[in-house]
Amino acid sequence: MPLYRPDRQEAWRLTQDYEGGFSSRTFHTHDGLKLYARDYGYDDPRTAGRAALVCLPGLTRNSRDFHQLAVLLSSQGEKPRRVVSFDYRGRGFSDWDEDKSHYNLLVEADDVIAGCAALGIESAVFLGTSRGGLTLHLIAGMRPALLKAVILNDIGPVIEGAGLAQIKAYLNRGEKPRDWHEAVKLLQDIHGRAFTALTEQDWVDMAYAIYAEIDGKVVGDFDPAIAQQMKDLDLSQPVQTLWQQFDALTAIPLMVIRGENSALLSEVTIDEMRRRHPRLTALTVAGHGHAPIVHLSGIPDAILRFIGDL
């Protein structure tokens, strides 16, 4: 059943009906944009007293990336947990920003802080995939009390140029899917070598997380200006590291997940992260590239072990 999106307001209802298990929440940023979040288990009394898990997606991704994980954790046995996943400005069901310069990590970190305040989250475990993990490096300096523990999904203080080149090449590809079948095939062509662990259904799920049907066309669910920033990136210049920001994370429980075939996060970087944070929990996921899909390949069990009774 394709996800039909005639307009954003109607799409909220249809998405919830199609996938289920969450409530759509909105809040306003300091500059007046209306942003969107999925909230799983917030009204379940069994989640009270247990730290929520807040999920932050990658560069052009959105809250749908975490749906299967969120359903699992928010309905899990005796210890269900509230899970919140955000759409940044310009992604998913959140407003697009007329000022494209606002698509940057500092603004997005401030948006996450505002979203947590609006949803009554004073402290939580945070899971950040790729750009979401970079955002968490900044939040560690901006609002450290918000972070009870952090999970970095295929990201660290050093971003490898080879990985950035792959992302840039992916966003520069001219192919546009004409339908959902082509969307699935395109993702397999681009990412198949790195994600050997995925089944056919996993590729379909990925397509529905990345793309949306708007005005009869299957398109990436984000403001094209965000991709343009990556296209304009000069890879001949050194990429700034975030070791100073990372050191602010060493006071809290920290887990890092790396895809076995990732070109963005190196084992050398993880070794240095472990040296600076001796209690670091590290997981390498076989058959995954950048970034591992968090509801597959035993990752949920690893997350549950890490979170424990937080």
CSV table of C-alpha atoms in Angstrom, one decimal:
chain,number,residue,atom,x,y,z
A,1,MET,CA,0.0,0.0,0.0
A,2,PRO,CA,1.8,3.2,-1.1
A,3,LEU,CA,1.9,6.2,1.3
A,4,TYR,CA,-0.2,8.9,-0.4
A,5,ARG,CA,0.6,12.4,0.5
A,6,PRO,CA,-1.9,14.9,-1.0
A,7,ASP,CA,-0.9,17.6,1.4
A,8,ARG,CA,1.0,17.7,4.7
A,9,GLN,CA,-1.9,18.1,7.0
A,10,GLU,CA,-3.8,15.1,5.6
A,11,ALA,CA,-0.5,13.1,5.4
A,12,TRP,CA,-0.2,13.2,9.2
A,13,ARG,CA,-3.4,11.2,9.6
A,14,LEU,CA,-2.7,8.8,6.7
A,15,THR,CA,0.8,8.1,7.9
A,16,GLN,CA,-0.4,7.3,11.4
A,17,ASP,CA,-3.2,5.1,10.0
A,18,TYR,CA,-0.7,3.3,7.7
A,19,GLU,CA,2.1,2.6,10.3
A,20,GLY,CA,0.4,3.1,13.7
A,21,GLY,CA,1.8,3.1,17.2
A,22,PHE,CA,2.6,6.8,17.6
A,23,SER,CA,1.0,10.2,18.0
A,24,SER,CA,1.9,13.1,15.8
A,25,ARG,CA,3.2,16.1,17.8
A,26,THR,CA,4.1,19.6,16.7
A,27,PHE,CA,5.9,22.5,18.3
A,28,HIS,CA,7.3,25.9,17.2
A,29,THR,CA,10.9,27.0,17.0
A,30,HIS,CA,12.2,30.3,18.3
A,31,ASP,CA,11.9,31.7,14.8
A,32,GLY,CA,8.3,30.6,14.3
A,33,LEU,CA,8.6,27.4,12.2
A,34,LYS,CA,6.3,24.5,13.0
A,35,LEU,CA,8.2,21.3,13.4
A,36,TYR,CA,7.0,17.7,13.7
A,37,ALA,CA,7.8,14.7,15.9
A,38,ARG,CA,6.5,11.2,16.4
A,39,ASP,CA,5.8,10.3,20.0
A,40,TYR,CA,5.5,6.6,20.9
A,41,GLY,CA,4.3,5.6,24.3
A,42,TYR,CA,4.1,9.0,25.9
A,43,ASP,CA,0.6,8.4,27.3
A,44,ASP,CA,1.3,4.9,28.5
A,45,PRO,CA,1.6,4.9,32.3
A,46,ARG,CA,4.0,2.0,32.1
A,47,THR,CA,6.7,4.3,30.6
A,48,ALA,CA,6.6,6.7,33.5
A,49,GLY,CA,9.8,6.9,35.5
A,50,ARG,CA,11.9,5.4,32.7
A,51,ALA,CA,14.1,7.6,30.5
A,52,ALA,CA,12.7,8.3,27.1
A,53,LEU,CA,14.8,7.6,24.0
A,54,VAL,CA,15.0,10.6,21.6
A,55,CYS,CA,16.0,9.8,18.0
A,56,LEU,CA,17.7,12.2,15.6
A,57,PRO,CA,18.0,11.3,11.9
A,58,GLY,CA,20.7,11.9,9.3
A,59,LEU,CA,21.2,14.8,6.8
A,60,THR,CA,18.2,14.3,4.5
A,61,ARG,CA,16.3,11.7,6.6
A,62,ASN,CA,13.4,11.9,8.9
A,63,SER,CA,11.5,10.4,11.9
A,64,ARG,CA,10.3,7.4,9.8
A,65,ASP,CA,13.8,5.9,10.0
A,66,PHE,CA,13.2,4.9,13.6
A,67,HIS,CA,9.6,3.6,13.3
A,68,GLN,CA,10.3,-0.1,13.8
A,69,LEU,CA,12.7,0.4,16.6
A,70,ALA,CA,10.3,2.8,18.3
A,71,VAL,CA,7.4,0.4,18.1
A,72,LEU,CA,9.6,-2.3,19.6
A,73,LEU,CA,10.9,-0.3,22.5
A,74,SER,CA,7.6,1.5,23.3
A,75,SER,CA,5.7,-1.8,23.5
A,76,GLN,CA,8.4,-4.0,25.0
A,77,GLY,CA,7.2,-6.5,27.7
A,78,GLU,CA,7.5,-5.2,31.2
A,79,LYS,CA,9.7,-2.2,30.5
A,80,PRO,CA,8.2,-0.2,27.6
A,81,ARG,CA,9.9,3.1,27.0
A,82,ARG,CA,8.7,6.4,25.5
A,83,VAL,CA,10.4,7.1,22.1
A,84,VAL,CA,10.4,10.4,20.3
A,85,SER,CA,11.8,10.9,16.8
A,86,PHE,CA,12.1,14.4,15.2
A,87,ASP,CA,11.8,15.8,11.7
A,88,TYR,CA,14.3,18.6,11.5
A,89,ARG,CA,13.3,21.8,9.7
A,90,GLY,CA,13.1,21.1,6.0
A,91,ARG,CA,12.5,17.4,6.4
A,92,GLY,CA,9.5,15.2,6.6
A,93,PHE,CA,6.4,16.9,7.9
A,94,SER,CA,8.3,19.9,9.4
A,95,ASP,CA,8.1,23.4,7.8
A,96,TRP,CA,10.7,24.3,5.2
A,97,ASP,CA,12.8,27.4,6.0
A,98,GLU,CA,12.8,30.3,3.6
A,99,ASP,CA,16.3,31.2,4.9
A,100,LYS,CA,18.3,28.2,3.7
A,101,SER,CA,21.3,29.2,5.7
A,102,HIS,CA,19.4,28.0,8.8
A,103,TYR,CA,19.9,24.4,7.6
A,104,ASN,CA,23.0,24.1,9.9
A,105,LEU,CA,23.9,22.1,13.0
A,106,LEU,CA,23.7,24.9,15.5
A,107,VAL,CA,20.2,25.9,14.5
A,108,GLU,CA,19.1,22.2,14.4
A,109,ALA,CA,20.6,21.5,17.8
A,110,ASP,CA,18.6,24.5,19.1
A,111,ASP,CA,15.5,23.1,17.5
A,112,VAL,CA,16.0,19.7,19.2
A,113,ILE,CA,16.4,21.5,22.6
A,114,ALA,CA,13.2,23.5,21.9
A,115,GLY,CA,11.4,20.3,20.9
A,116,CYS,CA,12.3,18.5,24.0
A,117,ALA,CA,11.1,21.4,26.1
A,118,ALA,CA,7.8,21.5,24.2
A,119,LEU,CA,7.3,17.7,24.7
A,120,GLY,CA,8.2,17.8,28.4
A,121,ILE,CA,11.5,16.0,28.1
A,122,GLU,CA,14.0,17.2,30.7
A,123,SER,CA,16.5,14.4,30.3
A,124,ALA,CA,16.7,11.4,28.0
A,125,VAL,CA,18.8,8.9,26.2
A,126,PHE,CA,19.6,10.2,22.7
A,127,LEU,CA,20.2,8.2,19.5
A,128,GLY,CA,21.8,10.2,16.7
A,129,THR,CA,22.3,8.8,13.2
A,130,SER,CA,25.0,10.5,11.2
A,131,ARG,CA,24.1,14.2,11.3
A,132,GLY,CA,22.0,13.5,14.3
A,133,GLY,CA,25.1,12.4,16.1
A,134,LEU,CA,26.9,15.6,15.1
A,135,THR,CA,24.0,17.5,16.6
A,136,LEU,CA,24.5,15.6,19.8
A,137,HIS,CA,28.1,16.7,20.0
A,138,LEU,CA,26.9,20.3,20.0
A,139,ILE,CA,24.0,19.7,22.5
A,140,ALA,CA,26.7,18.2,24.9
A,141,GLY,CA,28.0,21.8,25.1
A,142,MET,CA,24.8,23.7,24.8
A,143,ARG,CA,22.6,21.7,27.2
A,144,PRO,CA,24.5,18.8,28.8
A,145,ALA,CA,21.9,18.1,31.4
A,146,LEU,CA,19.5,17.0,28.6
A,147,LEU,CA,21.7,14.0,27.8
A,148,LYS,CA,21.4,11.1,30.2
A,149,ALA,CA,23.2,8.8,27.7
A,150,VAL,CA,24.1,9.0,24.0
A,151,ILE,CA,24.2,6.4,21.2
A,152,LEU,CA,26.1,7.6,18.1
A,153,ASN,CA,25.1,5.7,15.0
A,154,ASP,CA,28.0,5.6,12.5
A,155,ILE,CA,29.3,9.0,13.4
A,156,GLY,CA,32.1,10.4,15.6
A,157,PRO,CA,34.3,13.4,16.0
A,158,VAL,CA,36.1,12.7,12.8
A,159,ILE,CA,34.2,12.5,9.5
A,160,GLU,CA,36.2,10.6,6.8
A,161,GLY,CA,36.4,12.4,3.4
A,162,ALA,CA,35.7,9.2,1.6
A,163,GLY,CA,32.4,8.9,3.3
A,164,LEU,CA,31.5,12.5,2.5
A,165,ALA,CA,32.4,11.9,-1.1
A,166,GLN,CA,30.0,8.9,-1.2
A,167,ILE,CA,27.1,11.1,0.2
A,168,LYS,CA,27.9,13.9,-2.2
A,169,ALA,CA,27.9,11.5,-5.1
A,170,TYR,CA,24.6,9.9,-4.0
A,171,LEU,CA,22.9,13.3,-3.8
A,172,ASN,CA,24.3,14.3,-7.2
A,173,ARG,CA,22.8,11.3,-9.0
A,174,GLY,CA,20.4,12.5,-11.6
A,175,GLU,CA,18.1,9.4,-11.5
A,176,LYS,CA,14.6,10.1,-10.1
A,177,PRO,CA,12.2,7.2,-9.4
A,178,ARG,CA,8.9,7.3,-11.3
A,179,ASP,CA,7.2,5.0,-8.9
A,180,TRP,CA,7.8,3.0,-5.7
A,181,HIS,CA,9.2,0.0,-7.5
A,182,GLU,CA,11.9,2.2,-9.1
A,183,ALA,CA,12.6,3.9,-5.7
A,184,VAL,CA,13.4,0.5,-4.2
A,185,LYS,CA,15.5,-0.5,-7.2
A,186,LEU,CA,17.5,2.8,-7.1
A,187,LEU,CA,18.3,2.3,-3.4
A,188,GLN,CA,19.5,-1.2,-4.0
A,189,ASP,CA,21.7,0.0,-6.9
A,190,ILE,CA,23.3,2.7,-4.8
A,191,HIS,CA,23.7,1.0,-1.4
A,192,GLY,CA,23.5,-2.7,-2.2
A,193,ARG,CA,27.2,-3.4,-1.9
A,194,ALA,CA,27.4,-1.8,1.5
A,195,PHE,CA,24.2,-3.3,2.9
A,196,THR,CA,24.5,-7.0,2.1
A,197,ALA,CA,22.4,-8.0,5.2
A,198,LEU,CA,19.2,-6.4,3.9
A,199,THR,CA,16.2,-8.4,2.7
A,200,GLU,CA,13.9,-7.3,-0.1
A,201,GLN,CA,11.4,-6.1,2.5
A,202,ASP,CA,14.1,-4.1,4.2
A,203,TRP,CA,14.8,-2.2,1.0
A,204,VAL,CA,11.0,-1.5,0.6
A,205,ASP,CA,11.0,-0.2,4.2
A,206,MET,CA,14.0,2.0,3.5
A,207,ALA,CA,12.2,3.5,0.4
A,208,TYR,CA,9.1,4.4,2.4
A,209,ALA,CA,11.3,6.0,5.0
A,210,ILE,CA,13.3,8.1,2.5
A,211,TYR,CA,10.8,9.0,-0.1
A,212,ALA,CA,7.3,10.5,-0.1
A,213,GLU,CA,4.5,10.6,-2.7
A,214,ILE,CA,3.7,14.3,-3.2
A,215,ASP,CA,1.5,15.5,-6.1
A,216,GLY,CA,1.7,12.1,-7.7
A,217,LYS,CA,5.5,12.0,-7.7
A,218,VAL,CA,7.9,9.9,-5.6
A,219,VAL,CA,10.5,12.4,-4.3
A,220,GLY,CA,13.0,12.7,-1.5
A,221,ASP,CA,11.2,13.9,1.6
A,222,PHE,CA,13.3,17.0,2.2
A,223,ASP,CA,14.0,20.6,1.0
A,224,PRO,CA,16.3,20.3,-2.0
A,225,ALA,CA,18.3,23.1,-0.6
A,226,ILE,CA,19.7,20.7,2.0
A,227,ALA,CA,21.1,18.4,-0.7
A,228,GLN,CA,22.5,21.5,-2.5
A,229,GLN,CA,24.6,22.3,0.5
A,230,MET,CA,26.3,18.9,0.3
A,231,LYS,CA,26.7,19.3,-3.5
A,232,ASP,CA,28.5,22.6,-3.0
A,233,LEU,CA,30.8,21.1,-0.3
A,234,ASP,CA,34.5,21.5,-1.2
A,235,LEU,CA,36.1,18.2,-0.3
A,236,SER,CA,39.6,19.5,-1.0
A,237,GLN,CA,39.4,21.4,2.3
A,238,PRO,CA,40.0,19.6,5.6
A,239,VAL,CA,36.9,18.7,7.6
A,240,GLN,CA,36.7,20.2,11.1
A,241,THR,CA,36.9,17.6,13.9
A,242,LEU,CA,34.8,17.7,17.0
A,243,TRP,CA,37.1,16.2,19.6
A,244,GLN,CA,36.5,19.2,22.0
A,245,GLN,CA,32.8,18.6,21.8
A,246,PHE,CA,33.2,14.9,22.1
A,247,ASP,CA,35.1,15.3,25.4
A,248,ALA,CA,31.9,16.7,26.8
A,249,LEU,CA,30.3,13.3,26.2
A,250,THR,CA,32.9,11.4,28.3
A,251,ALA,CA,31.0,12.1,31.5
A,252,ILE,CA,27.9,10.1,30.5
A,253,PRO,CA,27.3,6.6,29.2
A,254,LEU,CA,28.2,6.4,25.5
A,255,MET,CA,27.6,3.8,22.8
A,256,VAL,CA,28.9,4.0,19.2
A,257,ILE,CA,27.5,1.8,16.4
A,258,ARG,CA,29.5,1.4,13.2
A,259,GLY,CA,28.6,-0.3,10.0
A,260,GLU,CA,31.1,-2.9,8.9
A,261,ASN,CA,31.2,-1.3,5.4
A,262,SER,CA,31.1,2.3,6.6
A,263,ALA,CA,33.4,4.9,4.9
A,264,LEU,CA,32.3,7.7,7.2
A,265,LEU,CA,33.4,6.4,10.6
A,266,SER,CA,36.8,4.6,10.8
A,267,GLU,CA,38.1,2.1,13.3
A,268,VAL,CA,40.9,4.5,14.0
A,269,THR,CA,38.4,7.1,15.2
A,270,ILE,CA,36.6,4.6,17.4
A,271,ASP,CA,40.0,3.6,19.0
A,272,GLU,CA,40.6,7.2,19.9
A,273,MET,CA,37.0,7.6,21.2
A,274,ARG,CA,37.6,4.6,23.4
A,275,ARG,CA,40.9,6.0,24.7
A,276,ARG,CA,39.1,9.2,25.7
A,277,HIS,CA,36.1,7.4,27.0
A,278,PRO,CA,37.2,4.1,28.6
A,279,ARG,CA,33.6,3.0,29.3
A,280,LEU,CA,32.6,3.4,25.7
A,281,THR,CA,30.4,0.6,24.3
A,282,ALA,CA,31.2,-0.1,20.7
A,283,LEU,CA,29.3,-2.3,18.2
A,284,THR,CA,30.3,-3.1,14.6
A,285,VAL,CA,27.3,-4.4,12.5
A,286,ALA,CA,28.1,-6.9,9.8
A,287,GLY,CA,26.6,-6.4,6.4
A,288,HIS,CA,25.7,-2.7,7.0
A,289,GLY,CA,27.3,0.5,5.6
A,290,HIS,CA,26.5,4.1,6.5
A,291,ALA,CA,24.4,4.2,8.5
A,292,PRO,CA,23.3,0.9,10.1
A,293,ILE,CA,19.5,0.4,10.2
A,294,VAL,CA,18.8,0.4,13.8
A,295,HIS,CA,15.9,-2.1,13.9
A,296,LEU,CA,17.9,-4.8,12.2
A,297,SER,CA,20.8,-7.2,12.8
A,298,GLY,CA,20.6,-7.4,16.6
A,299,ILE,CA,20.9,-3.7,17.1
A,300,PRO,CA,17.8,-3.3,19.2
A,301,ASP,CA,19.0,-6.0,21.6
A,302,ALA,CA,22.4,-4.2,21.9
A,303,ILE,CA,20.6,-0.9,22.5
A,304,LEU,CA,18.4,-2.4,25.3
A,305,ARG,CA,21.5,-3.9,27.0
A,306,PHE,CA,23.2,-0.5,26.9
A,307,ILE,CA,20.2,1.5,28.1
A,308,GLY,CA,19.5,-1.0,30.9
A,309,ASP,CA,17.6,0.7,33.7
A,310,LEU,CA,18.4,4.3,32.8
